[in-house]
Amino acid sequence: MAENETGSDLLGQELKRLTFGWTDYTLFSGLLGISVLIGIYFGCFSKKQDNTTEYLLGGKTMSWFPVSMSLVASHVSAVSLLAVPVEVYQYGTQYAACIFTAVISCGLISIIYVPVFYQLQLTSTFEYLEMRFTRSVRTFASFLYTFSLIIYVPLIIYVPALAFSQATGINLHLITPVIGIVCIFYTTIGGLKAVVWADTVQMTVTLGSLFAVFILGTIAVGGFSETWRIAEEGSRIVFWNMDPSIFARNSFWGMAVGMTMTWMTGLGISQVSMQRFLSVPNLKEAYKAIAFMGVCLVAIKWISVLTGLIMYARYHKCDPISTHVISRSDQLLPYYVLDVAKHIPGLPGLFLAGLVSAGLSTMSAILNTVAGTMYEDFIDPWLPDTENKEARAANIMKLIVVVMGILCLSLVFLVAFLGDIFQLSLTLHGVTAGAMLGIFTLGMIVPWATSKGAIAGGLLSMGLMVWVIVGAQVNMALKRLVYPPLPTSTEECLNVKSNVNQTTIGTDPTPTNEDKPFALFAVSFMYYTLLGFLVVMVVGTIVSFLTGVPDLKDVDKNHFPPIIQRFLPPKKYTEVPLHSVPTALITNQEKEKLNS
């Protein structure tokens, strides 16, 4: 108890030394103000958002740069900005292998998914599933996607709001509505253009804060070479853990293969991403956006990795987690910023503005996407056709943004009472991610796949992943499945009692052979999406063969990427009597085809 009280006192003293001045509040409020002005401009003074193409795709006039920045912003949330440095601090730099993840993911997205979606020019990626399979497959996938995003939004709002509340002392429940209302406002009235340009501004702020914290921290610990030396001595430098076991918590293969599946789900088949890829005028611009997005993602992730090393170098002799200076590992990065930037006016505000920017970017992207998905897949089929259908659609989607935004804000208050929900939420994401990626990929690279195969594979994938993930969580709660972090030390801590001044490896006991969980429960969370994906591909293909495959000469080649189209047989020609077509309009080649 004394140990916890000492930690609480230290944290209280640390937070009191940081007082938000006018510079910090100006930076923070200025960011929110800019986002509002962007929404007002595109909603009131720019081209009217009176049709679905303009509201959802920005009129297809967006350039590749703001689109790529918006893609990065929607992918990099405050959760990931906080999680990656802590991952490195506790488990080493294996996450730096994300450079392979980015190259493989962007390559596969460019080859398989983008050509198909761009060729079909659909406002909803789920419309592809109806064209390729049936309406039931589309509805099944749309519901899962919408549900998963609605659950995710409260989490990404809660993290930056919690950090801001800690730094300023303002109640969390007062900050959250302000952030949410600003995002709902500019997303509602501005449409995709407002979201993309606001994302660009917010991403710039996020990158600025990351670089500022990185440079300041490097100087504080004595330079990069000293940071590297300390990290190497602490066994934090881990790049080539080639353990092929799927039970290893993280390895090179977990990042290069397992994480690639996760990124492809978020960037390849996601309505958020495809909506942006289709907002550029041609496919060449879309490829530029993908390439630049990959470079930015690697840069941001590597800065986060290096920030984790800097945090370890600063606290390698006095771990704030072991001493209970912070109550949970998610607070480590904000604590570190409060520590190194407390004497620099404006930097704490810049950092918090970056966290809030990441949350706003992801929330706005999701709200805009959910609006389009819900309207296209659940509302539009029930509405009668009218002359002002496009204007009505835009208004309905704006209403959806407001309703969904309010719903997500109300769920934030529930998240605040659920404890450490972030790691669990990322794990639960694997329930639908593998199934979603599998259904789309099955349709695009397996020409003989049928709707029965897609639904059977998707249902079995989700059922299996629910069983695996629930089983894993139960075994973690029973301490049968543990992932002890790398050693930390508290030997040079001040104002901390001697009983914690020691090197700690972890408090979780190592399970005995009798207590080891069932093999599937021990599969690393890095492979959850891959496991669900493989189930859909294998089961979907087998069920398709068992229920009767279609004639490949009847399939529409536009439903497949170019790498698959080249292997498809020529489409059947319908015989037309020669006398039914004027002879003058028939070429010699066409006559030969008809005669043959």
C-alpha positions as a printed NumPy array, in Angstrom:
array([[  0.   ,   0.   ,   0.   ],
       [  2.837,   2.382,   0.867],
       [  4.367,   1.659,  -2.485],
       [  1.205,   2.67 ,  -4.296],
       [  0.807,   5.774,  -2.176],
       [  4.374,   6.844,  -2.944],
       [  3.743,   6.369,  -6.654],
       [  0.53 ,   8.363,  -6.479],
       [  2.327,  11.199,  -4.696],
       [  5.043,  11.233,  -7.335],
       [  2.51 ,  11.346, -10.146],
       [  0.562,  14.101,  -8.444],
       [  3.7  ,  16.179,  -7.953],
       [  4.739,  15.599, -11.573],
       [  1.371,  16.708, -12.918],
       [  1.261,  19.773, -10.695],
       [  4.626,  20.945, -12.075],
       [  3.045,  21.109, -15.522],
       [  0.654,  24.016, -15.85 ],
       [ -1.022,  24.75 , -19.135],
       [ -0.264,  28.325, -20.128],
       [ -1.819,  30.511, -22.744],
       [  0.494,  29.062, -25.421],
       [ -0.679,  25.521, -24.765],
       [ -4.343,  26.455, -24.728],
       [ -3.894,  28.525, -27.898],
       [ -2.364,  25.607, -29.795],
       [ -5.008,  23.197, -28.613],
       [ -8.04 ,  25.418, -29.21 ],
       [ -6.554,  26.674, -32.474],
       [ -6.501,  23.151, -33.872],
       [-10.161,  22.606, -33.063],
       [-10.991,  26.026, -34.527],
       [ -9.228,  25.237, -37.8  ],
       [-11.161,  21.995, -38.139],
       [-14.444,  23.859, -37.631],
       [-13.491,  26.504, -40.223],
       [-12.612,  23.798, -42.76 ],
       [-16.047,  22.235, -42.293],
       [-17.773,  25.613, -42.63 ],
       [-15.863,  26.413, -45.816],
       [-16.6  ,  23.154, -47.613],
       [-20.154,  22.995, -46.284],
       [-21.188,  26.582, -46.992],
       [-18.822,  28.227, -49.48 ],
       [-17.418,  25.418, -51.6  ],
       [-19.299,  23.232, -54.074],
       [-22.568,  22.115, -52.521],
       [-22.674,  18.662, -50.922],
       [-25.963,  17.807, -52.58 ],
       [-25.097,  14.409, -54.036],
       [-23.429,  11.211, -52.886],
       [-20.431,  11.541, -55.213],
       [-19.596,  14.975, -53.824],
       [-20.287,  14.115, -50.191],
       [-18.614,  10.698, -50.098],
       [-15.958,  10.996, -52.832],
       [-15.228,  14.722, -52.811],
       [-16.448,  15.044, -56.392],
       [-13.486,  12.86 , -57.501],
       [-11.301,  15.957, -57.732],
       [ -9.008,  15.356, -54.762],
       [ -5.241,  15.242, -55.327],
       [ -3.072,  12.368, -54.132],
       [ -1.262,  14.315, -51.382],
       [ -4.202,  15.259, -49.108],
       [ -5.762,  11.855, -49.787],
       [ -2.605,  10.021, -48.701],
       [ -2.311,  12.211, -45.612],
       [ -5.939,  11.461, -44.782],
       [ -5.266,   7.741, -45.196],
       [ -2.345,   7.949, -42.787],
       [ -4.373,  10.031, -40.344],
       [ -7.272,   7.59 , -40.369],
       [ -4.901,   4.663, -39.787],
       [ -2.749,   6.253, -37.076],
       [ -4.99 ,   6.818, -34.063],
       [ -4.098,   8.055, -30.602],
       [ -4.248,   4.434, -29.451],
       [ -1.436,   3.403, -31.793],
       [  0.613,   6.51 , -30.977],
       [  0.533,   5.53 , -27.306],
       [  0.777,   1.765, -27.798],
       [  3.857,   1.437, -30.032],
       [  6.328,   3.264, -27.713],
       [  5.082,   1.237, -24.737],
       [  5.383,  -1.982, -26.768],
       [  9.038,  -1.15 , -27.484],
       [  9.663,  -0.099, -23.88 ],
       [  8.394,  -3.418, -22.55 ],
       [  9.153,  -5.937, -25.313],
       [ 11.833,  -4.478, -27.607],
       [ 12.054,  -3.108, -31.141],
       [ 10.667,  -6.05 , -33.13 ],
       [  7.812,  -3.773, -34.164],
       [ 10.345,  -1.927, -36.354],
       [  9.884,  -4.739, -38.893],
       [  6.75 ,  -2.811, -39.896],
       [  8.783,  -1.589, -42.877],
       [  8.252,  -5.042, -44.398],
       [  4.603,  -4.896, -43.367],
       [  4.151,  -1.602, -45.21 ],
       [  5.893,  -2.735, -48.404],
       [  3.988,  -6.029, -48.611],
       [  0.641,  -4.463, -47.666],
       [  0.846,  -1.551, -50.105],
       [  2.032,  -3.881, -52.869],
       [ -0.852,  -6.311, -52.422],
       [ -3.38 ,  -3.481, -52.098],
       [ -2.152,  -1.973, -55.386],
       [ -2.221,  -5.309, -57.21 ],
       [ -5.437,  -6.885, -55.909],
       [ -7.944,  -4.51 , -54.339],
       [ -7.547,  -0.985, -55.729],
       [ -7.772,  -1.967, -59.445],
       [-11.07 ,  -3.761, -58.852],
       [-12.703,  -1.045, -56.763],
       [-11.485,   1.741, -59.027],
       [-12.668,  -0.052, -62.159],
       [-16.151,  -0.543, -60.721],
       [-16.336,   2.981, -59.212],
       [-18.558,   2.023, -56.294],
       [-19.454,   4.361, -53.425],
       [-19.578,   1.35 , -51.102],
       [-17.006,  -1.424, -51.14 ],
       [-19.729,  -3.766, -49.94 ],
       [-21.589,  -3.174, -53.188],
       [-18.859,  -5.29 , -54.749],
       [-19.934,  -8.272, -52.648],
       [-23.471,  -7.975, -53.999],
       [-22.214,  -7.799, -57.577],
       [-19.781, -10.681, -57.07 ],
       [-21.994, -12.849, -54.845],
       [-25.472, -11.945, -53.561],
       [-27.225,  -9.273, -51.514],
       [-27.053, -11.433, -48.389],
       [-23.248, -11.511, -48.478],
       [-23.167,  -7.727, -48.762],
       [-25.556,  -7.232, -45.861],
       [-23.639,  -9.699, -43.713],
       [-20.325,  -7.905, -44.276],
       [-21.776,  -4.386, -43.937],
       [-23.345,  -5.125, -40.574],
       [-20.114,  -6.522, -39.158],
       [-18.074,  -3.62 , -40.458],
       [-20.431,  -0.955, -39.154],
       [-20.718,  -2.617, -35.764],
       [-16.947,  -2.948, -35.34 ],
       [-16.334,   0.708, -36.208],
       [-19.012,   1.991, -33.838],
       [-17.336,   0.088, -31.018],
       [-13.905,   1.414, -31.96 ],
       [-14.721,   5.145, -32.04 ],
       [-15.321,   5.577, -28.275],
       [-11.899,   4.088, -27.586],
       [-10.02 ,   6.472, -29.857],
       [-11.801,   9.473, -28.31 ],
       [-11.187,   8.304, -24.758],
       [ -7.379,   8.056, -25.035],
       [ -6.572,  11.688, -26.017],
       [ -9.326,  12.995, -23.749],
       [ -7.794,  11.102, -20.823],
       [ -4.328,  12.496, -21.563],
       [ -5.67 ,  16.056, -21.792],
       [ -7.621,  15.607, -18.58 ],
       [ -4.49 ,  14.457, -16.748],
       [ -2.442,  17.395, -17.99 ],
       [ -4.957,  20.142, -17.305],
       [ -7.049,  18.809, -14.455],
       [-10.239,  19.4  , -16.466],
       [-12.843,  16.705, -15.968],
       [-12.756,  13.993, -18.625],
       [-16.511,  14.153, -19.113],
       [-16.267,  17.848, -20.021],
       [-13.48 ,  17.392, -22.57 ],
       [-14.979,  14.432, -24.395],
       [-18.171,  16.166, -25.636],
       [-16.17 ,  19.172, -26.888],
       [-13.843,  16.999, -28.968],
       [-16.708,  14.88 , -30.262],
       [-18.987,  17.794, -31.168],
       [-16.226,  19.522, -33.143],
       [-15.595,  16.347, -35.126],
       [-19.292,  15.7  , -35.735],
       [-19.778,  19.297, -36.892],
       [-17.103,  19.487, -39.572],
       [-17.757,  15.926, -40.752],
       [-21.501,  16.575, -41.066],
       [-21.493,  19.816, -43.005],
       [-18.256,  19.396, -44.956],
       [-18.38 ,  15.837, -46.254],
       [-15.267,  13.999, -47.462],
       [-13.446,  17.157, -48.602],
       [-13.666,  18.632, -45.111],
       [-12.564,  15.331, -43.578],
       [ -9.577,  14.977, -45.932],
       [ -8.312,  18.536, -45.526],
       [ -8.907,  18.533, -41.769],
       [ -7.031,  15.228, -41.616],
       [ -4.145,  16.819, -43.513],
       [ -3.877,  19.704, -41.043],
       [ -4.289,  17.417, -38.05 ],
       [ -1.74 ,  14.907, -39.363],
       [  0.78 ,  17.713, -39.78 ],
       [  0.278,  18.657, -36.132],
       [  0.588,  15.023, -35.071],
       [  3.855,  14.577, -36.97 ],
       [  5.164,  17.833, -35.547],
       [  4.465,  16.777, -31.983],
       [  6.039,  13.357, -32.517],
       [  9.224,  14.851, -33.92 ],
       [  9.398,  17.481, -31.183],
       [  9.056,  14.888, -28.424],
       [ 11.553,  12.621, -30.178],
       [ 14.221,  15.332, -30.556],
       [ 13.73 ,  16.693, -27.045],
       [ 13.91 ,  13.212, -25.522],
       [ 17.055,  12.342, -27.475],
       [ 18.798,  15.432, -26.153],
       [ 17.609,  14.749, -22.592],
       [ 19.167,  11.258, -22.457],
       [ 22.501,  12.297, -23.976],
       [ 22.074,  11.7  , -27.691],
       [ 21.048,   8.855, -29.963],
       [ 24.239,   6.819, -29.495],
       [ 23.736,   6.8  , -25.726],
       [ 20.087,   5.834, -26.192],
       [ 21.109,   2.934, -28.407],
       [ 23.795,   1.771, -25.958],
       [ 21.407,   1.704, -23.009],
       [ 18.706,  -0.021, -25.036],
       [ 21.164,  -2.64 , -26.26 ],
       [ 22.337,  -3.352, -22.727],
       [ 18.707,  -3.705, -21.669],
       [ 18.007,  -6.227, -24.491],
       [ 15.56 ,  -3.857, -26.181],
       [ 17.217,  -4.055, -29.615],
       [ 15.349,  -6.928, -31.251],
       [ 15.01 ,  -6.824, -35.042],
       [ 15.512, -10.37 , -36.27 ],
       [ 13.646, -12.672, -33.949],
       [ 13.124, -15.376, -36.594],
       [ 11.16 , -17.712, -34.326],
       [  8.647, -19.317, -36.74 ],
       [  6.3  , -20.405, -33.94 ],
       [  2.809, -18.911, -34.098],
       [  2.83 , -19.021, -30.29 ],
       [  5.661, -16.464, -29.979],
       [  4.186, -13.175, -28.798],
       [  5.931, -11.219, -31.547],
       [  8.603, -12.071, -34.086],
       [  9.789, -11.057, -37.534],
       [  7.174, -13.364, -39.037],
       [  4.479, -11.984, -36.783],
       [  5.183,  -8.503, -38.137],
       [  5.873,  -9.448, -41.762],
       [  2.978, -11.898, -42.16 ],
       [  0.525, -11.523, -39.298],
       [  0.559,  -7.719, -39.161],
       [  0.351,  -7.529, -42.964],
       [ -3.057,  -9.197, -42.784],
       [ -4.166,  -6.661, -40.175],
       [ -2.978,  -3.704, -42.241],
       [ -4.584,  -5.057, -45.389],
       [ -7.906,  -5.213, -43.561],
       [ -7.608,  -1.587, -42.441],
       [ -6.138,  -0.215, -45.67 ],
       [ -7.094,  -2.628, -48.456],
       [-10.767,  -3.511, -48.076],
       [-11.777,  -0.838, -45.6  ],
       [-14.501,   1.51 , -46.752],
       [-12.495,   4.311, -45.104],
       [ -9.535,   3.684, -47.406],
       [-11.383,   2.868, -50.609],
       [-13.568,   5.942, -50.247],
       [-10.373,   7.995, -50.375],
       [ -8.731,   6.047, -53.178],
       [-11.805,   6.646, -55.33 ],
       [-11.811,  10.389, -54.612],
       [ -8.797,  10.954, -56.907],
       [ -9.379,  11.492, -60.64 ],
       [ -7.466,   8.451, -61.964],
       [ -5.775,   5.199, -60.958],
       [ -2.283,   6.68 , -61.299],
       [ -3.092,   9.233, -58.595],
       [ -4.42 ,   6.435, -56.392],
       [ -1.113,   4.561, -56.707],
       [  0.757,   7.731, -55.741],
       [ -1.42 ,   8.041, -52.647],
       [ -0.721,   4.412, -51.696],
       [  3.05 ,   4.795, -52.112],
       [  3.235,   8.017, -50.111],
       [  0.955,   6.526, -47.46 ],
       [  3.323,   3.573, -47.03 ],
       [  6.34 ,   5.849, -46.619],
       [  4.538,   8.016, -44.045],
       [  3.32 ,   5.016, -42.069],
       [  6.838,   3.598, -41.797],
       [  8.224,   7.008, -40.775],
       [  5.6  ,   7.497, -38.07 ],
       [  5.945,   3.954, -36.747],
       [  9.736,   4.239, -36.626],
       [  9.552,   7.541, -34.762],
       [  7.263,   5.801, -32.283],
       [  9.724,   2.897, -31.979],
       [ 12.618,   5.272, -31.338],
       [ 10.497,   7.159, -28.816],
       [ 10.041,   3.88 , -26.97 ],
       [ 13.831,   3.418, -26.867],
       [ 14.275,   6.96 , -25.567],
       [ 11.716,   6.326, -22.828],
       [ 13.597,   3.194, -21.817],
       [ 16.912,   5.07 , -21.796],
       [ 15.413,   7.688, -19.504],
       [ 13.734,   5.261, -17.099],
       [ 15.982,   2.188, -17.373],
       [ 17.063,   2.61 , -13.746],
       [ 13.696,   3.78 , -12.414],
       [ 10.71 ,   2.163, -14.064],
       [  7.504,   4.207, -13.496],
       [  5.352,   1.11 , -14.049],
       [  7.067,  -1.045, -11.389],
       [  7.048,   1.805,  -8.866],
       [  3.354,   2.49 ,  -9.56 ],
       [  4.088,   6.111, -10.417],
       [  1.637,   5.43 , -13.212],
       [ -1.265,   3.077, -12.662],
       [ -1.234,   1.512, -16.161],
       [  1.286,   1.18 , -18.956],
       [ -0.891,   3.228, -21.349],
       [  0.   ,   6.329, -19.322],
       [  3.746,   5.972, -19.897],
       [  4.069,   8.201, -22.964],
       [  1.996,  11.1  , -21.533],
       [  3.984,  10.801, -18.299],
       [  7.227,  10.935, -20.292],
       [  6.118,  14.073, -22.151],
       [  5.094,  15.773, -18.907],
       [  8.53 ,  14.87 , -17.568],
       [ 10.775,  16.126, -20.394],
       [  8.658,  19.038, -21.664],
       [  7.457,  20.639, -18.449],
       [  9.799,  23.646, -18.836],
       [  9.112,  24.317, -22.533],
       [  6.023,  26.495, -23.12 ],
       [  3.748,  25.179, -25.822],
       [  5.241,  21.714, -26.261],
       [  2.803,  19.941, -23.913],
       [ -0.025,  21.658, -25.762],
       [  1.483,  20.622, -29.097],
       [  1.766,  17.015, -27.978],
       [ -1.797,  16.894, -26.67 ],
       [ -2.989,  18.614, -29.831],
       [ -1.276,  15.822, -31.752],
       [ -3.041,  13.129, -29.733],
       [ -6.393,  14.865, -30.128],
       [ -5.661,  15.311, -33.852],
       [ -5.115,  11.595, -34.266],
       [ -8.394,  10.892, -32.48 ],
       [-10.308,  13.475, -34.517],
       [ -8.861,  12.171, -37.78 ],
       [ -9.854,   8.59 , -37.116],
       [-13.277,   9.501, -35.751],
       [-14.124,  11.772, -38.695],
       [-13.005,   9.155, -41.207],
       [-15.102,   6.486, -39.523],
       [-18.215,   8.664, -39.186],
       [-18.063,   9.68 , -42.835],
       [-17.617,   6.056, -43.876],
       [-20.317,   4.641, -41.588],
       [-22.763,   7.176, -42.99 ],
       [-22.14 ,   6.006, -46.546],
       [-22.227,   2.32 , -45.625],
       [-25.446,   2.524, -43.627],
       [-27.22 ,   4.56 , -46.285],
       [-26.125,   2.461, -49.25 ],
       [-26.679,  -0.93 , -47.645],
       [-29.55 ,  -0.493, -45.17 ],
       [-31.58 ,   2.633, -46.037],
       [-31.454,   3.268, -49.781],
       [-33.015,  -0.092, -50.797],
       [-36.164,   0.821, -48.843],
       [-36.612,   4.355, -50.203],
       [-38.618,   5.161, -53.336],
       [-36.934,   6.841, -56.292],
       [-37.559,  10.587, -56.505],
       [-36.188,  13.483, -58.514],
       [-34.211,  14.818, -55.566],
       [-32.819,  11.426, -54.557],
       [-29.196,  12.615, -54.419],
       [-29.967,  15.609, -52.223],
       [-32.084,  13.415, -49.958],
       [-29.255,  10.905, -49.675],
       [-26.751,  13.595, -48.672],
       [-29.113,  14.896, -45.976],
       [-29.781,  11.408, -44.616],
       [-26.05 ,  10.69 , -44.419],
       [-25.491,  13.919, -42.517],
       [-28.191,  12.848, -40.06 ],
       [-26.49 ,   9.459, -39.693],
       [-23.203,  11.185, -38.837],
       [-24.917,  13.15 , -36.069],
       [-26.76 ,  10.136, -34.626],
       [-23.73 ,   7.822, -34.763],
       [-21.498,  10.537, -33.337],
       [-23.806,  11.081, -30.363],
       [-24.019,   7.312, -29.832],
       [-20.225,   6.993, -29.805],
       [-19.889,   9.91 , -27.396],
       [-22.33 ,   8.27 , -25.019],
       [-20.302,   5.052, -25.146],
       [-17.15 ,   6.929, -24.127],
       [-18.579,   7.344, -20.649],
       [-18.974,   3.57 , -20.486],
       [-15.382,   3.002, -21.63 ],
       [-14.127,   5.121, -18.743],
       [-15.435,   2.511, -16.305],
       [-14.191,  -0.574, -18.14 ],
       [-10.553,  -0.319, -17.125],
       [ -7.773,  -1.333, -19.494],
       [ -9.974,  -1.956, -22.487],
       [ -7.581,  -0.96 , -25.276],
       [ -5.544,  -4.133, -25.635],
       [ -8.707,  -6.194, -25.355],
       [-10.411,  -4.132, -28.073],
       [ -7.516,  -4.693, -30.465],
       [ -7.709,  -8.412, -29.758],
       [-11.465,  -8.49 , -30.339],
       [-10.868,  -6.758, -33.665],
       [ -9.564, -10.114, -34.852],
       [-13.074, -11.575, -34.597],
       [-14.216,  -9.773, -37.761],
       [-10.978,  -8.661, -39.447],
       [ -9.988, -12.071, -40.793],
       [-13.515, -12.88 , -41.938],
       [-13.887,  -9.538, -43.727],
       [-10.532,  -9.774, -45.492],
       [-11.215, -13.386, -46.419],
       [-14.626, -12.711, -47.976],
       [-13.324,  -9.896, -50.21 ],
       [-10.176, -11.793, -51.181],
       [-12.131, -14.973, -51.881],
       [-14.295, -13.042, -54.323],
       [-11.343, -11.392, -56.073],
       [ -8.83 , -14.213, -56.482],
       [-11.001, -17.359, -56.511],
       [-13.198, -17.121, -59.66 ],
       [-15.192, -20.262, -58.829],
       [-16.163, -19.028, -55.335],
       [-19.902, -18.841, -54.632],
       [-22.06 , -16.938, -52.157],
       [-22.634, -20.109, -50.142],
       [-18.892, -20.566, -49.818],
       [-18.369, -16.928, -48.771],
       [-21.066, -17.017, -46.077],
       [-20.027, -20.452, -44.783],
       [-16.398, -19.383, -44.594],
       [-17.245, -16.07 , -42.928],
       [-19.509, -17.601, -40.291],
       [-17.067, -20.395, -39.447],
       [-14.18 , -17.912, -39.294],
       [-15.983, -15.672, -36.823],
       [-17.169, -18.612, -34.745],
       [-13.663, -20.017, -34.517],
       [-12.1  , -16.648, -33.667],
       [-14.671, -15.943, -30.949],
       [-13.825, -19.315, -29.398],
       [-10.061, -18.765, -29.689],
       [-10.092, -15.186, -28.372],
       [-12.457, -15.882, -25.481],
       [-10.4  , -18.927, -24.551],
       [ -7.203, -16.896, -24.655],
       [ -8.662, -14.151, -22.48 ],
       [ -9.902, -16.683, -19.906],
       [ -6.468, -18.318, -19.737],
       [ -4.799, -14.919, -19.367],
       [ -7.12 , -14.092, -16.491],
       [ -6.217, -17.436, -14.868],
       [ -2.474, -16.716, -15.408],
       [ -2.141, -19.771, -17.613],
       [ -1.136, -17.616, -20.571],
       [  1.411, -14.911, -19.736],
       [  3.681, -12.632, -21.752],
       [  6.25 , -11.332, -19.24 ],
       [  7.943,  -8.106, -20.355],
       [ 11.699,  -7.665, -20.592],
       [ 13.546,  -6.849, -17.334],
       [ 13.248,  -3.38 , -15.804],
       [ 14.961,  -1.779, -12.826],
       [ 14.087,   0.606, -10.001],
       [ 17.494,   0.631,  -8.292],
       [ 18.096,   4.368,  -8.732],
       [ 14.61 ,   5.613,  -7.927],
       [ 14.349,   8.492,  -5.473],
       [ 11.658,   8.738,  -2.819],
       [ 10.751,   5.092,  -3.332],
       [ 11.155,   2.515,  -0.579],
       [ 13.948,  -0.021,  -0.921],
       [ 11.625,  -2.984,  -1.355],
       [ 11.058,  -1.911,  -4.959],
       [ 14.641,  -0.834,  -5.686],
       [ 15.419,  -3.95 ,  -7.688],
       [ 15.404,  -5.441, -11.132],
       [ 12.023,  -6.886, -12.02 ],
       [ 11.249,  -9.333, -14.788],
       [  7.496,  -9.514, -14.317],
       [  5.014, -10.429, -11.643],
       [  3.081, -13.058, -13.578],
       [  3.944, -16.643, -12.641],
       [  5.17 , -19.046, -15.311],
       [  2.505, -21.71 , -15.942],
       [  3.372, -25.348, -15.373],
       [  2.866, -28.009, -18.015],
       [ -0.393, -29.026, -16.378],
       [ -1.716, -25.465, -16.521],
       [ -0.783, -24.725, -20.122],
       [ -3.797, -23.719, -22.23 ],
       [ -5.14 , -25.507, -25.274],
       [ -2.849, -24.914, -28.264],
       [ -5.215, -22.624, -30.222],
       [ -5.726, -20.427, -27.161],
       [ -1.973, -19.798, -27.062],
       [ -1.752, -18.531, -30.658],
       [ -0.229, -15.037, -30.685],
       [ -2.672, -12.179, -31.209],
       [ -0.438, -11.114, -34.128],
       [ -1.883, -14.022, -36.134],
       [ -5.583, -13.624, -35.313],
       [ -6.448, -11.894, -38.599],
       [ -4.346, -14.377, -40.576],
       [ -6.058, -17.328, -38.893],
       [ -9.536, -15.98 , -39.612],
       [ -8.51 , -15.172, -43.199],
       [ -7.222, -18.686, -43.883],
       [-10.434, -20.24 , -42.556],
       [-12.532, -18.218, -45.008],
       [-10.27 , -18.995, -47.963],
       [-10.095, -22.747, -47.298],
       [-13.69 , -23.326, -46.188],
       [-15.107, -20.944, -48.777],
       [-13.285, -22.686, -51.609],
       [-14.276, -26.187, -50.46 ],
       [-17.954, -25.292, -49.933],
       [-18.04 , -23.599, -53.339],
       [-16.851, -26.787, -55.026],
       [-19.284, -28.928, -53.045],
       [-22.288, -26.738, -53.898],
       [-21.491, -26.354, -57.584],
       [-19.006, -23.977, -59.153],
       [-20.105, -21.573, -61.89 ],
       [-18.91 , -21.734, -65.472],
       [-15.887, -19.433, -65.585],
       [-16.92 , -18.282, -69.065],
       [-19.969, -16.641, -67.462],
       [-18.152, -14.628, -64.785],
       [-17.658, -10.882, -65.12 ],
       [-13.949, -10.127, -65.534],
       [-14.411,  -6.694, -63.977],
       [-14.894,  -8.414, -60.606],
       [-11.274,  -9.588, -60.613],
       [ -7.89 ,  -7.82 , -60.603],
       [ -5.741,  -7.893, -63.768],
       [ -3.501, -10.671, -62.386],
       [ -6.553, -12.98 , -62.244],
       [ -8.261, -11.722, -65.414],
       [ -5.44 , -12.98 , -67.602],
       [ -6.137, -16.573, -66.536],
       [ -9.891, -16.45 , -67.122],
       [-11.296, -18.042, -70.297],
       [-12.91 , -15.831, -72.965],
       [-16.493, -14.853, -72.242],
       [-19.163, -16.769, -74.11 ],
       [-20.471, -15.162, -77.292],
       [-24.209, -15.138, -77.852],
       [-25.04 , -16.381, -81.313],
       [-26.914, -13.77 , -83.348],
       [-28.476, -14.624, -86.745],
       [-26.71 , -12.77 , -89.534],
       [-29.975, -11.52 , -91.007],
       [-30.81 ,  -9.71 , -87.745],
       [-27.856,  -7.329, -88.096],
       [-27.27 ,  -5.035, -91.061],
       [-24.429,  -6.535, -93.104],
       [-22.744,  -3.16 , -93.49 ],
       [-22.259,  -2.945, -89.708],
       [-20.504,  -6.319, -89.41 ],
       [-16.739,  -6.479, -89.874],
       [-15.01 ,  -9.436, -91.489],
       [-13.586, -10.534, -88.1  ],
       [-17.041, -10.442, -86.512],
       [-18.438, -12.485, -89.438],
       [-15.771, -15.13 , -88.869],
       [-16.647, -15.31 , -85.147],
       [-20.352, -15.611, -85.858],
       [-19.823, -18.262, -88.52 ],
       [-17.546, -20.273, -86.282]])
